[in-house]
Short mmCIF file of C-alpha atoms in Angstrom, two decimals:
data_model
loop_
_atom_site.label_atom_id
_atom_site.label_comp_id
_atom_site.label_asym_id
_atom_site.label_seq_id
_atom_site.Cartn_x
_atom_site.Cartn_y
_atom_site.Cartn_z
CA UNK G 1145 176.28 53.73 167.53
CA UNK G 1146 177.15 53.61 163.93
CA UNK G 1147 174.15 54.12 161.80
CA UNK G 1148 174.59 50.99 159.71
CA UNK G 1149 175.00 48.84 162.86
CA UNK G 1150 171.79 50.42 164.28
CA UNK G 1151 169.82 49.59 161.09
CA UNK G 1152 171.32 46.12 161.12
CA UNK G 1153 170.25 45.48 164.74
CA UNK G 1154 166.79 46.98 164.20
CA UNK G 1155 166.22 44.78 161.23
CA UNK G 1156 166.83 41.78 163.45
CA UNK G 1157 164.55 42.89 166.27
CA UNK G 1158 161.73 44.96 164.81
CA UNK G 1159 158.71 43.58 163.12
CA UNK G 1160 158.50 44.05 159.44
CA UNK G 1161 154.67 44.50 160.04
CA UNK G 1162 155.84 47.90 161.61
CA UNK G 1163 157.79 49.04 158.70
CA UNK G 1164 157.55 51.20 155.59
CA UNK G 1165 161.06 52.20 154.43
CA UNK G 1166 162.06 54.44 151.52
CA UNK G 1167 165.76 54.88 152.22
CA UNK G 1168 168.45 53.81 154.85
CA UNK G 1169 168.20 56.25 157.73
CA UNK G 1170 168.08 56.19 161.50
CA UNK G 1171 167.39 59.49 163.19
CA UNK G 1172 169.50 60.72 166.07
CA UNK G 1173 167.87 64.17 166.82
CA UNK G 1174 165.29 66.65 165.30
CA UNK G 1175 164.83 70.42 165.62
CA UNK G 1176 162.12 72.58 163.79
CA UNK G 1177 162.07 71.37 160.27
CA UNK G 1178 165.28 69.20 160.40
CA UNK G 1179 166.26 65.74 161.28
CA UNK G 1180 169.98 64.49 162.03
CA UNK G 1181 170.90 60.89 161.45
CA UNK G 1182 173.44 58.89 163.54
CA UNK G 1183 176.26 60.23 161.22
CA UNK G 1184 175.57 63.78 161.97
CA UNK G 1185 173.99 64.55 158.64
CA UNK G 1186 171.07 67.15 158.53
CA UNK G 1187 167.94 66.68 156.41
CA UNK G 1188 165.11 69.00 155.45
CA UNK G 1189 161.85 67.04 156.47
CA UNK G 1190 159.12 67.26 153.96
CA UNK G 1191 157.09 64.58 155.65
CA UNK G 1192 156.93 65.95 159.47
CA UNK G 1193 156.73 62.14 160.17
CA UNK G 1194 153.55 61.48 158.18
CA UNK G 1195 152.23 64.90 159.03
CA UNK G 1196 152.69 64.45 162.87
CA UNK G 1197 155.25 67.22 163.58
CA UNK G 1198 152.70 69.98 162.50
CA UNK G 1199 154.51 72.71 164.71
CA UNK G 1200 157.95 71.20 163.91
CA UNK G 1201 160.34 69.12 166.05
CA UNK G 1202 161.37 69.85 169.68
CA UNK G 1203 159.25 72.92 170.26
CA UNK G 1204 160.52 74.48 173.57
CA UNK G 1205 156.96 75.35 174.92
CA UNK G 1206 155.91 71.85 174.60
CA UNK G 1207 159.03 70.60 176.29
CA UNK G 1208 158.53 73.12 179.20
CA UNK G 1209 154.81 72.02 179.56
CA UNK G 1210 155.76 68.10 179.27
CA UNK G 1211 158.33 68.47 182.19
CA UNK G 1212 156.05 70.57 184.37
CA UNK G 1213 153.01 68.30 183.87
CA UNK G 1214 154.87 64.87 184.49
CA UNK G 1215 156.32 66.30 187.77
CA UNK G 1216 152.78 67.48 188.80
CA UNK G 1217 150.64 64.52 187.64
CA UNK G 1218 152.39 61.88 185.37
CA UNK G 1219 149.27 59.86 184.92
CA UNK G 1220 145.77 59.20 185.83
CA UNK G 1221 143.31 57.14 184.01
CA UNK G 1222 140.71 59.50 182.77
CA UNK G 1223 138.31 56.75 182.53
CA UNK G 1224 137.77 56.69 186.28
CA UNK G 1225 139.51 59.88 187.91
CA UNK G 1226 139.62 62.74 185.32
CA UNK G 1227 141.83 65.95 185.60
CA UNK G 1228 141.65 69.29 184.16
CA UNK G 1229 143.80 68.98 180.97
CA UNK G 1230 141.40 66.37 179.28
CA UNK G 1231 138.48 68.56 179.99
CA UNK G 1232 140.04 71.85 179.01
CA UNK G 1233 141.20 70.12 175.73
CA UNK G 1234 137.82 68.78 174.97
CA UNK G 1235 136.32 72.44 175.46
CA UNK G 1236 139.07 73.83 172.99
CA UNK G 1237 138.37 71.16 170.40
CA UNK G 1238 134.43 71.90 170.71
CA UNK G 1239 135.34 75.67 170.26
CA UNK G 1240 137.15 75.30 167.00
CA UNK G 1241 135.01 72.61 165.39
CA UNK G 1242 131.91 74.36 163.72
CA UNK G 1243 128.40 73.33 164.36
CA UNK G 1244 125.85 74.99 166.72
CA UNK G 1245 124.50 71.76 167.96
CA UNK G 1246 125.69 70.24 171.29
CA UNK G 1247 129.00 68.32 170.97
CA UNK G 1248 130.93 65.82 173.13
CA UNK G 1249 134.57 64.59 172.81
CA UNK G 1250 136.11 60.87 172.86
CA UNK G 1251 139.86 60.56 173.35
CA UNK G 1252 142.22 57.90 172.12
CA UNK G 1253 145.86 57.32 171.06
CA UNK G 1254 145.72 57.34 167.27
CA UNK G 1255 143.74 57.90 164.22
CA UNK G 1256 142.94 54.20 163.88
CA UNK G 1257 141.21 53.91 167.39
CA UNK G 1258 139.38 57.12 166.83
CA UNK G 1259 137.99 55.90 163.46
CA UNK G 1260 137.24 52.62 165.24
CA UNK G 1261 135.18 54.62 167.61
CA UNK G 1262 132.97 55.62 164.55
CA UNK G 1263 132.83 52.30 163.26
CA UNK G 1264 131.55 50.83 166.71
CA UNK G 1265 129.25 53.65 167.93
CA UNK G 1266 127.47 54.87 164.95
CA UNK G 1267 125.66 51.65 163.99
CA UNK G 1268 124.82 51.08 167.68
CA UNK G 1269 123.43 54.63 168.35
CA UNK G 1270 121.61 55.04 164.99
CA UNK G 1271 120.26 51.60 164.94
CA UNK G 1272 121.56 51.29 161.19
CA UNK G 1273 123.85 48.60 160.24
CA UNK G 1274 125.58 49.96 157.42
CA UNK G 1275 128.55 52.58 156.95
CA UNK G 1276 129.87 54.20 153.49
CA UNK G 1277 133.51 55.29 152.84
CA UNK G 1278 135.54 55.74 149.73
CA UNK G 1279 138.06 53.88 147.61
CA UNK G 1280 141.46 54.94 148.36
CA UNK G 1281 140.64 56.05 151.81
CA UNK G 1282 142.92 55.33 154.72
CA UNK G 1283 141.26 55.32 158.02
CA UNK G 1284 143.37 53.14 160.15
CA UNK G 1285 144.85 49.65 161.14
CA UNK G 1286 142.34 48.38 163.71
CA UNK G 1287 139.73 46.07 162.33
CA UNK G 1288 136.97 48.58 162.44
CA UNK G 1289 139.11 51.41 160.82
CA UNK G 1290 140.62 48.90 158.47
CA UNK G 1291 137.12 48.01 157.32
CA UNK G 1292 136.43 51.61 156.74
CA UNK G 1293 139.50 51.91 154.65
CA UNK G 1294 139.88 51.36 150.90
CA UNK G 1295 143.54 51.48 150.41
CA UNK G 1296 145.55 48.77 148.70
CA UNK G 1297 147.98 48.62 151.69
CA UNK G 1298 145.17 47.02 153.60
CA UNK G 1299 143.81 44.89 150.76
CA UNK G 1300 145.25 41.70 152.24
CA UNK G 1301 142.86 41.66 154.93
CA UNK G 1302 138.99 41.16 154.72
CA UNK G 1303 137.30 43.80 156.70
CA UNK G 1304 133.75 43.66 158.23
CA UNK G 1305 130.93 43.44 155.51
CA UNK G 1306 128.99 46.35 156.46
CA UNK G 1307 130.96 48.98 154.92
CA UNK G 1308 130.33 49.86 151.32
CA UNK G 1309 132.92 51.73 149.34
CA UNK G 1310 132.51 54.45 146.70
CA UNK G 1311 134.52 55.79 143.98
CA UNK G 1312 136.31 59.06 145.22
CA UNK G 1313 135.98 62.07 142.83
CA UNK G 1314 139.45 62.38 141.52
CA UNK G 1315 139.69 65.25 139.04
CA UNK G 1316 142.96 63.80 137.60
CA UNK G 1317 141.66 60.27 137.34
CA UNK G 1318 137.95 60.55 137.19
CA UNK G 1319 136.43 57.10 138.20
CA UNK G 1320 133.62 57.20 135.35
CA UNK G 1321 135.85 58.91 132.58
CA UNK G 1322 136.60 62.11 131.59
CA UNK G 1323 133.90 64.59 132.36
CA UNK G 1324 132.89 68.18 133.24
CA UNK G 1325 130.32 67.03 135.84
CA UNK G 1326 132.46 64.79 138.13
CA UNK G 1327 130.50 65.80 141.48
CA UNK G 1328 127.10 65.24 139.93
CA UNK G 1329 128.22 61.76 138.60
CA UNK G 1330 129.30 60.62 142.01
CA UNK G 1331 126.62 62.09 143.93
CA UNK G 1332 124.16 60.47 141.27
CA UNK G 1333 125.92 57.13 141.75
CA UNK G 1334 125.51 57.10 145.36
CA UNK G 1335 121.76 58.18 145.23
CA UNK G 1336 120.54 56.41 142.28
CA UNK G 1337 122.71 53.29 142.12
CA UNK G 1338 124.07 52.57 145.82
CA UNK G 1339 121.01 53.64 147.69
CA UNK G 1340 118.77 51.73 145.39
CA UNK G 1341 120.55 48.52 145.35
CA UNK G 1342 122.83 47.18 148.06
CA UNK G 1343 122.91 49.93 150.61
CA UNK G 1344 119.43 51.39 151.59
CA UNK G 1345 119.76 54.85 153.16
CA UNK G 1346 117.33 53.95 155.88
CA UNK G 1347 119.87 51.20 157.03
CA UNK G 1348 123.05 53.55 156.66
CA UNK G 1349 124.27 55.03 159.89
CA UNK G 1350 127.17 57.25 158.53
CA UNK G 1351 129.33 58.31 155.66
CA UNK G 1352 133.20 58.95 156.42
CA UNK G 1353 135.12 61.00 153.88
CA UNK G 1354 138.59 62.63 153.99
CA UNK G 1355 138.25 66.33 152.71
CA UNK G 1356 141.75 65.60 151.00
CA UNK G 1357 142.32 61.99 150.35
CA UNK G 1358 145.83 61.87 151.78
CA UNK G 1359 147.21 58.35 151.57
CA UNK G 1360 145.21 57.69 148.53
CA UNK G 1361 147.43 60.31 146.85
CA UNK G 1362 146.67 63.79 148.14
CA UNK G 1363 143.62 64.05 145.99
CA UNK G 1364 141.63 67.29 146.19
CA UNK G 1365 137.83 66.79 145.27
CA UNK G 1366 136.12 69.44 143.08
CA UNK G 1367 134.96 72.51 145.12
CA UNK G 1368 131.49 71.63 144.98
CA UNK G 1369 131.70 67.95 145.82
CA UNK G 1370 131.81 68.18 149.77
CA UNK G 1371 128.94 70.66 150.12
CA UNK G 1372 126.82 68.26 147.83
CA UNK G 1373 127.82 65.35 149.89
CA UNK G 1374 126.56 67.12 153.00
CA UNK G 1375 123.45 67.86 151.29
CA UNK G 1376 123.09 64.24 150.17
CA UNK G 1377 123.48 62.98 154.00
CA UNK G 1378 121.10 65.59 155.16
CA UNK G 1379 118.48 64.41 152.67
CA UNK G 1380 118.57 60.90 154.01
CA UNK G 1381 119.51 61.64 157.72
CA UNK G 1382 123.03 60.05 157.51
CA UNK G 1383 125.64 61.23 159.56
CA UNK G 1384 128.45 63.04 157.80
CA UNK G 1385 131.88 62.22 159.36
CA UNK G 1386 135.21 63.82 158.21
CA UNK G 1387 138.54 62.09 158.91
CA UNK G 1388 140.94 64.92 159.65
CA UNK G 1389 143.65 63.01 161.05
CA UNK G 1390 146.18 63.84 158.51
CA UNK G 1391 145.14 67.16 156.86
CA UNK G 1392 143.38 68.69 159.98
CA UNK G 1393 144.75 70.97 162.77
CA UNK G 1394 145.77 73.86 160.38
CA UNK G 1395 147.57 71.93 157.52
CA UNK G 1396 145.26 73.13 154.73
CA UNK G 1397 145.45 76.70 155.82
CA UNK G 1398 142.36 76.43 158.09
CA UNK G 1399 141.55 74.41 161.16
CA UNK G 1400 139.98 71.58 158.95
CA UNK G 1401 139.82 70.85 155.34
CA UNK G 1402 136.01 71.21 155.48
CA UNK G 1403 136.43 74.93 156.76
CA UNK G 1404 137.20 75.74 153.28
CA UNK G 1405 133.54 75.21 152.39
CA UNK G 1406 131.97 76.37 155.49
CA UNK G 1407 130.51 72.95 156.43
CA UNK G 1408 129.41 71.61 159.83
CA UNK G 1409 129.69 67.93 159.91
CA UNK G 1410 128.16 65.61 162.52
CA UNK G 1411 131.55 64.15 163.64
CA UNK G 1412 135.16 65.23 163.20
CA UNK G 1413 138.04 62.67 163.78
CA UNK G 1414 141.66 64.08 164.56
CA UNK G 1415 144.94 62.60 165.51
CA UNK G 1416 148.59 62.74 164.22
CA UNK G 1417 149.47 66.24 164.70
CA UNK G 1418 147.12 66.93 167.65
CA UNK G 1419 149.71 65.99 170.27
CA UNK G 1420 152.85 67.71 168.67
CA UNK G 1421 154.48 64.27 168.51
CA UNK G 1422 152.77 62.53 171.49
CA UNK G 1423 150.00 59.78 170.76
CA UNK G 1424 146.45 61.41 171.18
CA UNK G 1425 143.42 61.18 168.96
CA UNK G 1426 139.88 62.74 169.35
CA UNK G 1427 136.34 62.25 167.83
CA UNK G 1428 134.33 65.57 168.17
CA UNK G 1429 130.74 64.92 167.39
CA UNK G 1430 127.01 65.40 168.33
CA UNK G 1431 126.52 64.59 171.93
CA UNK G 1432 123.95 61.76 171.05
CA UNK G 1433 126.39 59.93 168.83
CA UNK G 1434 129.07 59.79 171.36
CA UNK G 1435 126.78 58.84 174.34
CA UNK G 1436 126.18 55.46 173.19
CA UNK G 1437 126.58 53.97 176.58
CA UNK G 1438 129.12 53.69 179.44
CA UNK G 1439 132.56 52.22 178.91
CA UNK G 1440 131.81 50.94 175.28
CA UNK G 1441 135.00 52.21 173.73
CA UNK G 1442 137.61 53.03 176.13
CA UNK G 1443 141.33 52.69 176.70
CA UNK G 1444 143.15 52.93 179.82
CA UNK G 1445 145.65 55.75 178.75
CA UNK G 1446 143.17 57.75 176.89
CA UNK G 1447 143.29 61.55 177.24
CA UNK G 1448 145.99 61.06 179.87
CA UNK G 1449 147.28 64.39 181.28
CA UNK G 1450 150.69 64.44 179.48
CA UNK G 1451 149.36 64.06 176.11
CA UNK G 1452 146.38 66.27 176.75
CA UNK G 1453 148.79 69.22 177.96
CA UNK G 1454 150.83 68.57 174.81
CA UNK G 1455 147.79 68.86 172.74
CA UNK G 1456 146.51 72.08 174.50
CA UNK G 1457 149.93 73.83 174.11
CA UNK G 1458 150.18 72.55 170.41
CA UNK G 1459 146.73 74.45 169.74
CA UNK G 1460 147.95 77.52 171.58
CA UNK G 1461 151.08 77.56 169.40
CA UNK G 1462 149.30 77.22 166.20
CA UNK G 1463 147.15 80.20 167.08
CA UNK G 1464 149.76 82.39 168.46
CA UNK G 1465 152.51 81.85 166.12
CA UNK G 1466 149.89 82.03 163.24
CA UNK G 1467 151.22 78.86 161.78
CA UNK G 1468 147.74 78.17 160.01
CA UNK G 1469 148.10 81.37 158.19
CA UNK G 1470 151.84 80.44 157.39
CA UNK G 1471 150.39 77.14 156.04
CA UNK G 1472 147.97 78.94 153.63
CA UNK G 1473 150.52 81.44 152.56
CA UNK G 1474 153.62 79.14 152.18
CA UNK G 1475 151.50 76.30 150.66
CA UNK G 1476 150.38 78.60 147.77
CA UNK G 1477 154.14 79.57 147.33
CA UNK G 1478 154.97 75.96 147.20
CA UNK G 1479 152.23 74.95 144.72
CA UNK G 1480 153.44 77.84 142.51
CA UNK G 1481 157.05 76.76 142.37
CA UNK G 1482 156.03 72.96 141.58
CA UNK G 1483 153.76 74.16 138.95
CA UNK G 1484 156.84 75.69 137.34
CA UNK G 1485 158.81 72.64 137.90
CA UNK G 1486 155.90 70.62 136.12
CA UNK G 1487 156.59 72.56 132.92
CA UNK G 1488 160.21 71.22 132.86
CA UNK G 1489 159.36 67.48 133.28
CA UNK G 1490 156.94 65.46 131.31
CA UNK G 1491 156.93 62.87 134.21
CA UNK G 1492 154.99 65.39 136.44
CA UNK G 1493 151.49 64.93 135.53
CA UNK G 1494 149.77 66.88 138.23
CA UNK G 1495 150.27 69.05 140.93
CA UNK G 1496 147.70 69.49 143.50
CA UNK G 1497 147.06 70.29 147.09
CA UNK G 1498 145.75 72.88 149.60
CA UNK G 1499 147.94 74.66 152.21
CA UNK G 1500 150.78 72.32 153.14
CA UNK G 1501 149.09 69.12 152.07
CA UNK G 1502 150.55 68.88 148.54
CA UNK G 1503 150.83 65.80 146.00
CA UNK G 1504 152.97 65.69 142.96
CA UNK G 1505 151.81 62.71 140.67
CA UNK G 1506 154.36 61.13 138.61
CA UNK G 1507 153.52 59.41 135.14
CA UNK G 1508 155.35 57.69 132.16
CA UNK G 1509 153.87 60.39 130.14
CA UNK G 1510 150.84 62.90 130.20
CA UNK G 1511 148.91 61.38 127.46
CA UNK G 1512 148.59 57.86 128.99
CA UNK G 1513 148.91 58.87 132.60
CA UNK G 1514 150.44 55.53 133.26
CA UNK G 1515 151.56 55.56 137.03
CA UNK G 1516 155.50 55.90 137.33
CA UNK G 1517 155.86 53.98 140.52
CA UNK G 1518 159.42 53.24 140.26
CA UNK G 1519 160.37 56.69 139.09
CA UNK G 1520 158.55 58.14 142.03
CA UNK G 1521 160.57 55.79 144.37
CA UNK G 1522 163.88 56.94 142.51
CA UNK G 1523 163.02 60.60 143.02
CA UNK G 1524 162.30 60.14 146.75
CA UNK G 1525 165.55 58.08 147.23
CA UNK G 1526 167.85 60.68 145.44
CA UNK G 1527 166.08 63.51 147.30
CA UNK G 1528 167.25 61.69 150.51
CA UNK G 1529 170.95 61.44 149.02
CA UNK G 1530 170.64 65.25 148.42
CA UNK G 1531 169.67 66.01 152.01
CA UNK G 1532 165.89 65.84 151.85
CA UNK G 1533 163.18 63.53 153.17
CA UNK G 1534 159.94 63.03 151.37
CA UNK G 1535 157.79 59.92 151.15
CA UNK G 1536 155.40 58.69 148.30
CA UNK G 1537 151.83 57.68 148.61
CA UNK G 1538 148.90 56.96 146.40
CA UNK G 1539 147.04 53.73 145.28
CA UNK G 1540 149.48 53.56 142.45
CA UNK G 1541 152.57 54.60 144.71
CA UNK G 1542 153.31 57.48 142.23
CA UNK G 1543 152.49 60.46 144.33
CA UNK G 1544 155.19 62.36 146.17
CA UNK G 1545 153.54 63.51 149.40
CA UNK G 1546 154.68 66.95 150.72
CA UNK G 1547 153.29 67.48 154.36
CA UNK G 1548 156.13 69.48 156.04
CA UNK G 1549 156.00 71.01 159.43
CA UNK G 1550 153.80 74.20 159.21
CA UNK G 1551 156.93 76.23 160.34
CA UNK G 1552 158.62 75.87 157.00
CA UNK G 1553 159.86 79.06 155.37
CA UNK G 1554 160.09 80.31 151.91
CA UNK G 1555 163.97 79.76 151.79
CA UNK G 1556 163.32 76.12 152.88
CA UNK G 1557 160.74 75.75 150.19
CA UNK G 1558 163.03 77.17 147.59
CA UNK G 1559 165.67 74.61 148.91
CA UNK G 1560 162.99 71.78 148.67
CA UNK G 1561 162.08 72.46 145.06
CA UNK G 1562 165.74 72.77 143.96
CA UNK G 1563 166.37 69.32 145.33
CA UNK G 1564 163.24 67.85 143.76
CA UNK G 1565 164.62 69.54 140.54
CA UNK G 1566 168.11 67.97 140.93
CA UNK G 1567 166.39 64.57 141.52
CA UNK G 1568 164.38 64.70 138.52
CA UNK G 1569 167.36 65.75 136.49
CA UNK G 1570 169.47 62.95 137.82
CA UNK G 1571 166.68 60.56 136.96
CA UNK G 1572 166.40 61.96 133.54
CA UNK G 1573 170.16 61.56 133.01
CA UNK G 1574 170.29 57.97 134.53
CA UNK G 1575 172.36 59.09 137.49
CA UNK G 1576 170.25 57.15 140.30
CA UNK G 1577 171.34 53.89 141.44
CA UNK G 1578 168.15 51.81 140.75
CA UNK G 1579 169.46 48.89 142.65
CA UNK G 1580 169.67 50.75 145.67
CA UNK G 1581 166.07 52.32 145.10
CA UNK G 1582 164.66 48.63 144.78
CA UNK G 1583 165.89 47.63 148.18
CA UNK G 1584 163.39 50.31 149.73
CA UNK G 1585 160.09 49.65 148.07
CA UNK G 1586 157.89 51.76 150.56
CA UNK G 1587 154.44 50.60 150.03
#
C-alpha cells in the first residue's frame, strides 16, 4: 500500500487519543537499529520505539523462541493455571534485582498497569493512605499510574488526591534557584516542609521516583540525591519505589539506574524493553508488599507464556551479547560527540544522560535558558528527512530524547551526530519547512 494512502486511512480509523506524531511515516519492516517505511526508505532509529526495542528489532533468537513457544503452549491464564516460563522469569528478575530481603514478582502488560499495582497495593498493605511522586514524572496512563505522574501530557485529567508531588532535582533548571546544594534543598523541603504540613510521614506508604526522569526531559539528578532519598525513606519507614520502565534493563550501562549508587529499593517497576517488543511488565518487590491478598490486581493475560519466554530470552541476550556493557561504552562515546556538537550551536543548552539514555536540551539562548520547543520539533523533523528517527520530550517539549537500541555501533553514532549537526545547520540557515513541522506537534 502507498504510504500516503495508509496514513490517510489510519487518520480516519485510529483514535487521536492513541497518537503522538512527529513526522509522516508508516513503518513496513524493522531490523536491528533500522526501520523501513512503506516506500522502502531506511531510517536509523534513535528512539527504539520509546525505548522498547532494547536489543534491536527482529532478533532471530526471540523469533525462534516465540515460534517454538506458541506451538507448544500458545496461552494459559497464569492467574489460575501457571506454567514454567512465568516462574522462571520471576526467578531471574529477583536474581538481577538487589536486596537481601525476600522478594516476589507481579506481572502485567505495561508500565501503566505495573505502576497501578503500586498505587493500589501500597496504601492497602502499609495501612497508610498517601503516596509521594515528583513533578515531571511519567508513570503511566491508567488512573492510578496517572495519579502518580506529574507530566503536562496528563494535566487535563484530575488524578486521585492522595498523591503529593515534589520538585525533581534538575541540575540544569534547579527548582529553588541556582545552588551548589540542590540535593540538600530538595531533601530538606521534603522533610521540613512536606512532612510537617500536608503529607505526614506516618500516613505515607511509599515514594516513587525515576532514577533518570525520562519523559520529563532525560534529567539526571545529582549523584548524591538518590542515596539521600533512600536514607530519608528509611528514616520514616516509607517504601522507596523505582520506576525503571524506560531506563531499566541495561539502558544506563547497568541493569537499573539505581545500580550506579548501590541502592536496594523496596520495589522496582519494569516494562517496555523487558519483552523485546512484546507487552509485559513486572513489579519486583518485598514479599509482604505484593502479598496484599488473592486476586486484588490481576489481568487475564498477565505473565502469559509467549511474553514470558520473550522476556527470558531478552535477558539472556542482554547478558550473553554484553549489551549492557555496550550501552555504557557507546553511551559515553555518544555523550562525548554531543558535547562537541554543543560547542558549535548556542541553541544546545545542555547535554546529559547515562549510558544510552541521553537528552539534548534546546534553548533560545544559554543565558535565559528559554525553552526552544519549535526549534526542537524542527530538528527532529529535519532529522527524519535526512534518514533518522528521533523524538522529543520534556515538560517544555524541548529535549531531544536519544534512547536507541543497545546494539547501536560507534559508526551509527557517528552517523547520528552528523545528521543532528546537519539538521541544526539547516535550522540555522532557515532551510527547514516550518509549515510542515507545525503539522506534527508531538506533545
